[in-house]
Structure formats: C-alpha cells, structure tokens
Amino acid sequence: MLNKIKDHKGKIIFAVFIIVGFGLIRAFEKTMFYDPFLAYFDSDFKGLPFPKVNVFKLFCGLLLRYFLNTVLSLLLIYVLFRDLEMVKFSAFLYGFFLVILFAVFFVILEYFADGSWLLFYVRRFIIQPVFVLLFIPAFYYQMQGGKK
C-alpha cells in the first residue's frame, strides 16, 4: 500500500492542489462572482420572491464559476487517469450540461416564480463541481471493467 502511494506521489500532490483550487473558488465565491442567490439561499427562502438580479452579470458570474470548476475537473480527470479520450469526452459532457443547465436556470428564473427549490438544485449543479464526483467513479468503473 505504501509503495503504491510512493509510486503515485506526483499524482496525489497534483490532485490535492486541484482540490485546494476547488476550495479556493468556494471560499472566495462572494468576492469573485456576482450571485445574489448566495444570500437568498442562505436565508429561509421558501415562499420568498427571487431577488432582483442583473441577468447579464449573473450569467457572466455563473459562467465564470462553471468554467473554473470545469477546468479544474478536467485537470483532475487527466491527473487521475492520464487518458485524453476521457478528458475530451468529459469536456463534451461539460459543454452539453452547460447549455442544458443554463437554459433551465434562466427559464426557471423568468417563468417559475415559485420554483425556488428547483432553482436551488439547478444552480447547485452550475456552481459546484458535482459532475466530477460522478465522472471519476464512472471512469474508474469503466477502466476496471475494461481490464477483465
């Protein structure tokens, strides 16, 4: 076990730096990104109307955060698996989910004033690196299945 850790020391160090990067994005979210929903969802938001937002600034802030999380996620996938095909496939999925999630987010924001819980969860997928938590076990399982 210790020999495996020693063999993968560089991989572990890079992975830790990437995870710290995710933490820094989260730690500085209030200063780095325009997002009035941070305070809204910290409060008891059930039944409250959505806060007034500058849609362009909100879109840019969410897009920047999604982009940073995507770049770190793709780096983490590459560091763990060293497979460019997996990274390309992941990048395609991130792009696909970007379009779907942003469309759903802004439709909910515009047309569903009582959809606060739905907006909460869609926004969570945009601002947090949730997909990497799904992709890494899936790719690992795929790799293990391919070795049999």
Coordinates of C-alpha atoms in Angstrom, one line a residue, residues 1-14 82:
M1 CA 0.0 0.0 0.0
L2 CA 2.7 2.5 0.9
N3 CA 4.6 1.5 -2.2
K4 CA 1.6 2.4 -4.3
I5 CA 1.4 5.8 -2.6
K6 CA 5.0 6.4 -3.2
D7 CA 4.6 5.3 -6.9
H8 CA 1.8 7.8 -7.3
K9 CA 3.2 10.6 -5.2
G10 CA 3.1 13.2 -8.0
K11 CA -0.4 12.3 -9.0
I12 CA -1.6 12.7 -5.4
I13 CA 0.2 16.0 -5.0
F14 CA -1.4 17.4 -8.2
R82 CA -3.9 10.1 -17.9

